[in-house]
């Protein structure tokens, strides 16, 4: 069964149309990368998936049910920044999900349960390669290590879908390549369904199984908000004709130039 | 030679430069005091350093002839108790209201205008009202401190709570947290070091309100003593008391800072 379904989904702010007529189905285990110019609704789409904003029209279904209208533990997220809590150590950050689940009033766990959560968290930290830094605070970790920690923190809750909002945008190229490897191996191991937003079209092509390009097929330079963005390409990654990347690059580049000139 | 703005004093140099104004002030005082005392040995305005030693000896280390108490100790304990109770209650109220205002929009809509309004009332102007309502006992003096600094603390904490990144609040929800857990595991721990910082800033006004209240109605306390001996132009008592209050204020500030650094290393070591 499809894990995410979009049926004629629109997002508007007043008379500004951000997304229009989105229709797509995503199966469990797919890795969808989303690229597009700034201002083409990538972030709005992510907010719809997260539940921090609601669609103006149409339906967005998770496992056949309307998506909850606020963030909850069915969806995990890793942001570009501020993804981990800076007042907790790496281990406490990863244990947090379990503690919240088992202690609705205090949000802290004790005794045997704490031991168990610690054990699970240590295993999770090991799988993202952070077993040497379990007692460090986030400010003592490098940017790449912080994002590894954020992945561990999100994945230990076993979310139905994992959302990644330009998670590697602030990292150095070498570190980024390591993170790609890590994300791919976690995705395979844990059978995750992933939506990842990225600025980097090459990254979008390299990672995942499916690439969506958010772009404005109709664009009026005098009224850029009159028409919304749509998914202009929906490609199975790794099996598309040569030249597609060039086309996408050109089209996204044009849109972003038009939008940028106006701003 | 380098330009002045690019030249740095060394470690010893910095200490020496820092001490210099204090030493100069002391010398100026001694010269002026000497000049006045040669003219009139009974002059009370600028007593000689020896008079301070006598006064400190009398106030701090000898029991009072009238009551048998050590006056400086008694005054200090009375003042610190009022200050401690006042600041502690203010901090507690500010933490509760600040977290509520900063986290839950319905509470913010209800209370934020009230807090803003109250913070604009000059506390000294309602001091008579406090004496009328709460009598001349301890309560009125503690209330003046509370009324004086709580609105500031609330507004500061509310602002800090609002500055918590949206990402972290969303993150906690995706980890399954309810509203109460977001407060206990995110907002409260994030605000504690900021509360200590705000309390440190509010200690200056807190001392001001304490001394003002003691000056008007009290039977002991540092502010009471200063205003009592003022009638006899007893500068030899007033000035040591002022220095003592300054030292107390410095010590409290220092301890709060050290505690915060020890307890919340993540707050003090990260780049802001």
Coordinates of C-alpha atoms in Angstrom, one line a residue:
Chain A
X1 CA 0.0 0.0 0.0
X2 CA 1.1 3.5 -0.7
X3 CA 2.6 5.3 2.4
X4 CA 2.0 8.8 1.1
X5 CA -0.6 9.9 -1.4
X6 CA -1.2 13.4 -2.7
X7 CA -4.5 14.1 -4.4
X8 CA -4.8 17.5 -6.1
X9 CA -2.9 19.2 -3.4
X10 CA -2.7 23.0 -3.4
X11 CA -1.0 25.4 -1.0
X12 CA -1.8 29.1 -1.2
X13 CA -1.0 32.1 1.0
X14 CA -3.7 34.7 0.2
X15 CA -3.4 35.2 -3.6
X16 CA 0.1 33.7 -3.7
X17 CA 0.0 30.2 -5.1
X18 CA 2.9 28.2 -3.9
X19 CA 2.0 24.7 -4.9
X20 CA -0.7 23.6 -7.3
X21 CA -2.2 20.4 -8.4
X22 CA 0.3 18.0 -6.9
X23 CA -0.6 14.3 -7.5
X24 CA 1.7 11.5 -6.6
X25 CA 1.9 8.3 -4.7
X26 CA 4.9 7.1 -2.8
X27 CA 5.5 3.5 -1.8
X28 CA 7.0 2.3 1.4
X29 CA 10.8 2.2 1.2
X30 CA 11.2 4.8 -1.5
X31 CA 13.9 7.5 -1.2
X32 CA 12.5 10.7 -2.7
X33 CA 14.9 13.6 -3.3
X34 CA 13.4 17.0 -3.9
X35 CA 15.2 19.7 -5.8
X36 CA 14.1 23.1 -7.1
X37 CA 14.9 26.8 -7.1
X38 CA 14.4 28.8 -3.8
X39 CA 10.8 30.0 -3.6
X40 CA 9.5 27.0 -5.5
X41 CA 7.6 25.5 -2.6
X42 CA 10.1 22.8 -1.4
X43 CA 9.9 24.1 2.1
X44 CA 6.2 24.6 2.0
X45 CA 5.8 21.0 0.8
X46 CA 8.0 19.8 3.7
X47 CA 5.9 21.8 6.1
X48 CA 2.8 20.1 4.8
X49 CA 4.4 16.7 5.3
X50 CA 5.5 17.7 8.8
X51 CA 2.1 19.0 9.7
X52 CA 3.2 22.5 10.7
X53 CA 1.0 23.9 7.8
X54 CA -2.1 22.6 6.2
X55 CA -3.0 22.3 2.5
X56 CA -5.4 24.9 1.2
X57 CA -7.1 22.3 -1.1
X58 CA -6.7 18.6 -1.8
X59 CA -5.7 15.7 0.3
X60 CA -2.4 14.5 1.7
X61 CA -2.7 10.9 3.1
X62 CA -0.3 8.9 5.3
X63 CA -1.2 5.2 5.2
X64 CA -4.5 6.1 3.6
X65 CA -5.4 8.4 6.5
X66 CA -5.3 12.3 6.4
X67 CA -2.0 13.4 7.8
X68 CA -2.2 14.7 11.5
X69 CA -2.4 18.5 11.5
X70 CA 0.6 18.9 13.8
X71 CA 4.0 17.3 14.1
X72 CA 4.0 13.9 15.9
X73 CA 6.2 10.8 16.1
X74 CA 4.9 9.3 12.8
X75 CA 7.4 11.6 11.0
X76 CA 11.0 12.1 11.9
X77 CA 13.0 15.2 10.8
X78 CA 16.5 16.4 10.4
X79 CA 17.0 20.1 9.8
X80 CA 20.0 21.9 8.5
X81 CA 20.6 23.5 11.9
X82 CA 19.2 23.3 15.5
X83 CA 18.2 19.6 15.0
X84 CA 19.7 18.4 18.2
X85 CA 19.1 19.8 21.7
X86 CA 22.2 21.7 22.8
X87 CA 21.6 21.2 26.5
X88 CA 21.7 17.4 26.3
X89 CA 24.7 15.2 25.6
X90 CA 24.8 13.0 22.5
X91 CA 23.5 10.0 24.5
X92 CA 20.7 12.0 26.2
X93 CA 19.7 13.4 22.8
X94 CA 19.2 9.9 21.5
X95 CA 17.5 8.6 24.7
X96 CA 15.1 11.5 24.6
X97 CA 12.5 9.8 22.3
X98 CA 12.2 6.8 24.5
X99 CA 12.0 8.8 27.7
X100 CA 9.2 11.0 26.4
X101 CA 7.3 7.9 25.3
X102 CA 7.5 6.1 28.7
X103 CA 7.1 9.0 31.0
X104 CA 4.3 11.3 29.9
X105 CA 4.5 13.5 33.0
X106 CA 8.1 13.9 33.9
X107 CA 9.7 13.1 30.5
X108 CA 12.6 11.4 32.5
X109 CA 13.2 7.7 33.0
X110 CA 14.8 5.9 35.9
X111 CA 16.2 2.5 36.9
X112 CA 15.8 -0.5 34.6
X113 CA 14.0 1.4 31.9
X114 CA 16.8 4.0 31.8
X115 CA 19.4 1.2 31.5
X116 CA 17.4 -0.3 28.5
X117 CA 17.0 3.1 26.8
X118 CA 20.8 3.7 27.3
X119 CA 21.6 0.4 25.7
X120 CA 19.4 1.1 22.7
X121 CA 20.8 4.6 22.3
X122 CA 24.4 3.4 22.5
X123 CA 23.6 0.8 19.7
X124 CA 22.0 3.6 17.6
X125 CA 25.0 5.9 18.2
X126 CA 27.3 3.2 17.2
X127 CA 25.4 2.6 13.9
X128 CA 25.9 6.3 13.0
X129 CA 29.6 6.2 14.0
X130 CA 29.4 8.3 17.2
X131 CA 30.3 5.7 19.8
X132 CA 33.4 7.7 20.8
X133 CA 31.4 10.9 21.5
X134 CA 28.4 9.7 23.6
X135 CA 29.1 12.0 26.5
X136 CA 29.8 15.1 24.4
X137 CA 27.5 18.1 24.1
X138 CA 26.5 19.1 20.6
X139 CA 28.7 22.2 20.7
X140 CA 31.7 19.9 21.1
X141 CA 30.9 18.1 17.9
X142 CA 31.7 19.1 14.3
X143 CA 28.8 19.9 11.9
X144 CA 28.9 16.5 10.3
X145 CA 28.9 14.7 13.7
X146 CA 25.9 16.9 14.8
X147 CA 24.0 15.8 11.8
X148 CA 24.9 12.1 12.5
X149 CA 23.5 12.6 16.0
X150 CA 20.3 14.2 14.6
X151 CA 19.9 11.2 12.3
X152 CA 20.3 8.8 15.3
X153 CA 17.9 10.8 17.4
X154 CA 15.2 10.7 14.7
X155 CA 15.7 7.1 13.7
X156 CA 15.5 5.6 17.1
X157 CA 11.8 6.5 17.1
X158 CA 11.4 4.4 14.0
X159 CA 9.2 7.0 12.2
X160 CA 7.0 6.0 9.3
X161 CA 8.7 8.6 7.1
X162 CA 11.9 10.5 7.6
X163 CA 12.1 14.1 6.4
X164 CA 15.5 15.6 5.6
X165 CA 15.5 19.4 5.1
X166 CA 18.8 20.2 3.4
X167 CA 20.6 18.2 6.1
X168 CA 24.0 18.4 4.5
X169 CA 23.8 21.9 3.1
X170 CA 26.3 23.4 5.7
X171 CA 28.8 20.6 5.5
X172 CA 32.2 20.4 3.7
X173 CA 32.2 18.3 0.5
X174 CA 34.2 15.5 1.9
X175 CA 32.1 15.2 5.0
X176 CA 29.0 15.4 2.8
X177 CA 30.1 12.3 0.8
X178 CA 30.5 10.4 4.1
X179 CA 27.0 11.5 5.2
X180 CA 25.6 10.3 1.8
X181 CA 27.1 6.8 2.4
X182 CA 25.7 6.8 6.0
X183 CA 22.2 7.8 4.9
X184 CA 22.1 5.2 2.1
X185 CA 23.2 2.4 4.4
X186 CA 20.7 3.4 7.1
X187 CA 18.0 3.6 4.5
X188 CA 18.7 0.1 3.3
X189 CA 19.1 -1.4 6.7
X190 CA 16.0 0.0 8.3
X191 CA 13.8 0.0 5.2
X192 CA 13.0 3.7 5.6
X193 CA 10.8 5.9 3.5
X194 CA 12.7 9.2 3.0
X195 CA 11.9 12.6 1.7
X196 CA 15.0 14.7 1.3
X197 CA 15.1 18.4 0.2
X198 CA 18.3 19.5 -1.3
X199 CA 19.7 22.5 -3.2
X200 CA 22.2 20.3 -4.9
X201 CA 20.8 18.7 -8.0
X202 CA 23.8 16.3 -8.2
X203 CA 23.1 15.2 -4.7
X204 CA 19.5 14.6 -5.7
X205 CA 20.5 12.5 -8.6
X206 CA 23.1 10.5 -6.6
X207 CA 21.0 9.7 -3.6
X208 CA 17.7 7.8 -3.4
X209 CA 15.4 6.1 -5.8
X210 CA 13.2 8.9 -7.1
X211 CA 13.9 12.5 -7.9
X212 CA 11.2 15.2 -7.9
X213 CA 11.9 18.6 -9.4
X214 CA 9.7 21.4 -8.1
X215 CA 9.4 24.1 -10.7
X216 CA 7.0 26.6 -12.1
X217 CA 6.0 25.5 -15.5
X218 CA 4.0 28.7 -15.9
X219 CA 5.9 31.7 -14.7
X220 CA 4.7 35.3 -15.2
X221 CA 7.7 37.6 -14.3
X222 CA 5.2 40.4 -13.5
X223 CA 3.3 38.2 -11.1
X224 CA 5.5 35.4 -9.9
X225 CA 3.0 34.4 -7.3
X226 CA 0.1 33.9 -9.7
X227 CA 1.0 30.3 -10.5
X228 CA 2.3 27.7 -8.2
X229 CA 5.1 25.2 -8.5
X230 CA 4.4 21.6 -9.6
X231 CA 6.5 18.5 -9.8
X232 CA 7.8 19.0 -13.3
X233 CA 10.0 15.9 -13.3
X234 CA 9.3 12.7 -11.4
X235 CA 12.2 10.4 -12.3
X236 CA 13.4 7.0 -11.2
X237 CA 17.0 7.8 -10.3
X238 CA 19.7 6.0 -12.1
X239 CA 17.7 5.2 -15.2
X240 CA 17.1 8.4 -17.2
X241 CA 18.3 9.6 -20.5
X242 CA 21.5 11.6 -20.7
X243 CA 20.7 15.3 -21.1
X244 CA 17.9 15.2 -18.5
X245 CA 20.1 16.6 -15.8
X246 CA 21.2 19.4 -18.2
X247 CA 17.6 20.2 -19.0
X248 CA 16.6 20.2 -15.3
X249 CA 19.5 22.4 -14.5
X250 CA 18.7 24.9 -17.2
X251 CA 15.0 25.0 -16.3
X252 CA 15.6 25.4 -12.5
X253 CA 18.3 27.9 -13.2
X254 CA 15.9 30.1 -15.4
X255 CA 13.2 30.0 -12.8
X256 CA 15.5 30.9 -10.0
X257 CA 16.9 33.8 -12.1
X258 CA 13.4 35.2 -12.7
X259 CA 12.4 34.8 -9.1
X260 CA 15.6 36.3 -7.9
X261 CA 15.4 39.3 -10.2
X262 CA 12.1 40.1 -8.8
X263 CA 13.0 39.8 -5.1
Chain B
X1 CA 55.1 52.2 16.0
X2 CA 51.7 50.6 16.0
X3 CA 48.6 52.6 16.2
X4 CA 47.1 53.0 19.7
X5 CA 44.0 50.8 18.9
X6 CA 46.3 47.9 18.0
X7 CA 48.4 48.0 21.2
X8 CA 47.5 45.6 24.1
X9 CA 48.7 45.8 27.7
X10 CA 50.3 42.6 29.0
X11 CA 48.8 40.5 31.9
X12 CA 50.7 42.4 34.6
X13 CA 50.1 45.7 32.8
X14 CA 46.4 45.1 32.6
X15 CA 46.2 44.4 36.4
X16 CA 48.3 47.4 37.2
X17 CA 46.2 49.7 35.0
X18 CA 43.0 48.3 36.5
X19 CA 44.3 49.0 40.1
X20 CA 45.6 52.5 39.2
X21 CA 42.2 54.4 39.5
X22 CA 41.5 52.7 42.8
X23 CA 44.8 53.8 44.2
X24 CA 44.4 57.3 42.8
X25 CA 41.0 57.6 44.4
X26 CA 42.4 56.5 47.7
X27 CA 45.3 59.0 47.5
X28 CA 42.9 61.8 46.6
X29 CA 40.7 60.9 49.5
X30 CA 43.6 60.8 52.0
X31 CA 45.0 64.2 50.8
X32 CA 41.6 65.8 51.0
X33 CA 40.8 64.3 54.4
X34 CA 44.2 65.4 55.7
X35 CA 43.7 68.9 54.5
X36 CA 40.2 69.2 56.2
X37 CA 41.3 67.6 59.4
X38 CA 44.3 70.0 59.9
X39 CA 41.9 72.9 59.6
X40 CA 39.3 71.4 61.9
X41 CA 40.1 68.2 63.8
X42 CA 36.4 67.6 64.5
X43 CA 35.5 67.6 60.8
X44 CA 33.1 64.7 60.1
X45 CA 32.8 64.9 56.3
X46 CA 36.1 63.1 55.3
X47 CA 37.2 61.1 58.3
X48 CA 40.8 59.8 58.5
X49 CA 41.4 56.1 57.7
X50 CA 42.0 55.4 61.4
X51 CA 38.4 56.5 62.2
X52 CA 37.1 53.9 59.7
X53 CA 39.1 51.2 61.5
X54 CA 37.6 52.3 64.8
X55 CA 34.1 52.4 63.3
X56 CA 34.4 49.0 61.7
X57 CA 35.8 47.6 65.0
X58 CA 32.8 49.1 66.8
X59 CA 30.1 48.0 64.4
X60 CA 31.4 44.6 63.4
X61 CA 33.4 43.1 66.3
X62 CA 32.0 44.6 69.5
X63 CA 28.5 43.9 70.8
X64 CA 26.3 47.0 70.8
X65 CA 26.2 48.6 74.2
X66 CA 22.4 49.0 74.0
X67 CA 21.3 45.6 72.6
X68 CA 24.3 43.4 73.0
X69 CA 24.1 42.5 69.3
X70 CA 26.8 42.6 66.7
X71 CA 25.3 45.4 64.6
X72 CA 27.0 44.7 61.2
X73 CA 26.2 41.0 61.4
X74 CA 22.6 41.7 62.4
X75 CA 22.1 44.3 59.7
X76 CA 23.8 42.1 57.0
X77 CA 21.6 39.0 57.9
X78 CA 18.4 41.0 58.0
X79 CA 19.2 42.6 54.6
X80 CA 20.3 39.4 52.9
X81 CA 17.3 37.6 54.2
X82 CA 14.9 40.2 52.7
X83 CA 17.0 40.3 49.4
X84 CA 17.1 36.5 49.2
X85 CA 13.4 36.0 49.8
X86 CA 12.5 38.8 47.4
X87 CA 14.7 37.7 44.6
X88 CA 13.9 34.0 45.1
X89 CA 10.1 34.6 44.9
X90 CA 10.6 36.9 41.9
X91 CA 12.7 34.3 40.1
X92 CA 10.1 31.6 40.8
X93 CA 7.2 33.7 39.6
X94 CA 9.2 34.8 36.6
X95 CA 10.1 31.3 35.6
X96 CA 6.5 30.1 35.8
X97 CA 4.9 33.1 34.0
X98 CA 7.8 33.5 31.6
X99 CA 7.6 29.9 30.5
X100 CA 3.8 30.1 30.2
X101 CA 4.0 33.4 28.2
X102 CA 6.8 32.3 26.0
X103 CA 5.5 28.8 25.2
X104 CA 1.7 28.8 25.1
X105 CA 0.0 31.4 22.9
X106 CA -3.2 31.4 24.8
X107 CA -1.4 32.3 28.1
X108 CA 0.7 34.9 26.3
X109 CA -2.4 36.6 24.8
X110 CA -3.9 36.7 28.3
X111 CA -1.0 37.8 30.5
X112 CA 1.5 39.5 28.3
X113 CA -0.3 42.9 28.1
X114 CA -0.8 42.8 31.9
X115 CA 2.9 42.2 32.5
X116 CA 3.9 44.9 30.1
X117 CA 1.6 47.3 31.9
X118 CA 2.8 46.4 35.4
X119 CA 6.4 46.7 34.4
X120 CA 5.8 50.4 33.5
X121 CA 4.5 51.3 37.0
X122 CA 7.4 52.9 39.0
X123 CA 7.8 50.6 42.0
X124 CA 8.9 53.5 44.3
X125 CA 5.7 55.4 43.6
X126 CA 3.6 52.6 45.1
X127 CA 5.9 52.0 48.1
X128 CA 3.4 54.0 50.3
X129 CA 0.6 51.7 49.0
X130 CA 2.7 48.7 50.0
X131 CA 3.2 50.1 53.5
X132 CA -0.5 50.8 53.8
X133 CA -1.5 47.3 52.6
X134 CA 1.2 45.1 54.1
X135 CA 2.1 47.2 57.2
X136 CA 5.6 48.1 58.2
X137 CA 6.8 44.6 58.7
X138 CA 9.1 42.4 56.5
X139 CA 6.3 41.7 54.0
X140 CA 6.2 45.2 52.6
X141 CA 10.0 45.4 52.1
X142 CA 10.1 42.0 50.3
X143 CA 7.1 43.0 48.2
X144 CA 8.8 46.1 47.0
X145 CA 11.7 44.0 45.7
X146 CA 9.2 41.5 44.1
X147 CA 7.2 44.2 42.5
X148 CA 10.3 46.0 41.3
X149 CA 12.1 43.2 39.5
X150 CA 9.5 40.5 38.7
X151 CA 8.1 42.2 35.6
X152 CA 11.6 42.7 34.2
X153 CA 12.4 39.0 34.8
X154 CA 9.2 37.8 33.3
X155 CA 9.6 39.9 30.1
X156 CA 13.2 38.8 29.7
X157 CA 12.4 35.1 30.1
X158 CA 9.4 35.4 27.8
X159 CA 11.6 36.8 25.2
X160 CA 14.2 34.1 25.7
X161 CA 11.6 31.4 25.5
X162 CA 10.3 32.9 22.2
X163 CA 13.9 32.8 20.9
X164 CA 14.1 29.0 21.2
X165 CA 14.5 27.8 17.6
X166 CA 11.3 26.7 16.0
X167 CA 13.2 23.6 14.8
X168 CA 13.8 22.4 18.3
X169 CA 10.1 22.7 19.2
X170 CA 9.1 20.8 16.1
X171 CA 11.9 18.3 16.7
X172 CA 10.5 17.5 20.2
X173 CA 7.0 17.0 18.8
X174 CA 8.4 14.5 16.2
X175 CA 10.0 12.6 19.1
X176 CA 6.5 12.3 20.6
X177 CA 6.5 15.1 23.2
X178 CA 3.3 16.6 24.5
X179 CA 3.1 20.3 25.6
X180 CA 4.0 19.6 29.2
X181 CA 7.1 17.5 28.1
X182 CA 8.2 20.3 25.7
X183 CA 8.2 22.5 28.8
X184 CA 10.0 20.1 31.1
X185 CA 12.6 18.8 28.6
X186 CA 13.2 21.8 26.3
X187 CA 11.9 25.2 27.5
X188 CA 12.7 24.9 31.2
X189 CA 16.3 23.5 30.9
X190 CA 17.0 26.1 28.1
X191 CA 15.8 29.0 30.3
X192 CA 17.6 28.1 33.5
X193 CA 21.0 29.6 32.6
X194 CA 19.1 32.6 31.1
X195 CA 17.2 33.0 34.4
X196 CA 20.4 33.2 36.3
X197 CA 21.7 35.8 33.9
X198 CA 18.6 37.9 34.2
X199 CA 18.7 37.6 38.1
X200 CA 22.3 38.9 38.0
X201 CA 21.2 41.9 36.0
X202 CA 18.2 42.5 38.4
X203 CA 20.3 42.4 41.6
X204 CA 21.3 46.1 41.2
X205 CA 17.6 47.2 41.2
X206 CA 16.9 44.7 43.9
X207 CA 19.5 46.3 46.2
X208 CA 18.1 49.7 45.4
X209 CA 14.6 48.8 46.4
X210 CA 15.8 47.0 49.5
X211 CA 17.8 50.0 50.8
X212 CA 15.0 52.4 49.9
X213 CA 12.5 50.3 51.8
X214 CA 14.8 49.9 54.8
X215 CA 15.5 53.6 54.9
X216 CA 11.8 54.4 55.3
X217 CA 10.6 51.7 57.7
X218 CA 12.9 49.2 59.4
X219 CA 14.6 48.5 62.8
X220 CA 17.6 46.8 61.4
X221 CA 19.3 46.2 58.0
X222 CA 22.2 47.8 56.1
X223 CA 20.0 50.5 54.5
X224 CA 18.4 51.3 57.9
X225 CA 21.8 51.7 59.5
X226 CA 23.1 54.0 56.8
X227 CA 20.1 56.3 57.0
X228 CA 20.1 56.1 60.8
X229 CA 23.7 57.3 61.3
X230 CA 23.3 59.9 58.6
X231 CA 21.6 62.0 61.3
X232 CA 25.0 62.2 63.1
X233 CA 27.0 62.8 59.9
X234 CA 28.7 59.5 60.7
X235 CA 30.7 59.2 57.5
X236 CA 33.0 56.8 59.3
X237 CA 30.1 54.3 59.5
X238 CA 28.4 55.1 56.2
X239 CA 31.3 54.6 53.9
X240 CA 32.4 51.2 55.3
X241 CA 28.8 50.1 55.0
X242 CA 28.7 51.2 51.4
X243 CA 31.9 49.3 50.6
X244 CA 30.5 46.3 52.5
X245 CA 27.2 46.4 50.4
X246 CA 29.3 46.6 47.2
X247 CA 31.4 43.6 48.3
X248 CA 28.3 41.6 49.0
X249 CA 26.8 42.5 45.7
X250 CA 30.0 41.5 43.9
X251 CA 30.2 38.2 45.8
X252 CA 26.6 37.3 45.0
X253 CA 27.1 38.1 41.3
X254 CA 30.4 36.2 41.2
X255 CA 28.8 33.1 42.8
X256 CA 25.8 33.1 40.5
X257 CA 28.1 33.4 37.5
X258 CA 30.3 30.5 38.7
X259 CA 27.4 28.3 39.5
X260 CA 25.9 28.9 36.0
X261 CA 29.2 28.1 34.3
X262 CA 29.6 24.9 36.4
X263 CA 26.0 23.7 36.0
X264 CA 25.3 24.7 32.4
X265 CA 28.6 24.3 30.5
X266 CA 26.7 23.8 27.2
X267 CA 25.3 27.4 27.6
X268 CA 28.6 29.2 28.3
X269 CA 30.9 27.3 25.9
X270 CA 28.9 27.5 22.7
X271 CA 29.3 30.3 20.3
X272 CA 26.3 32.6 20.6

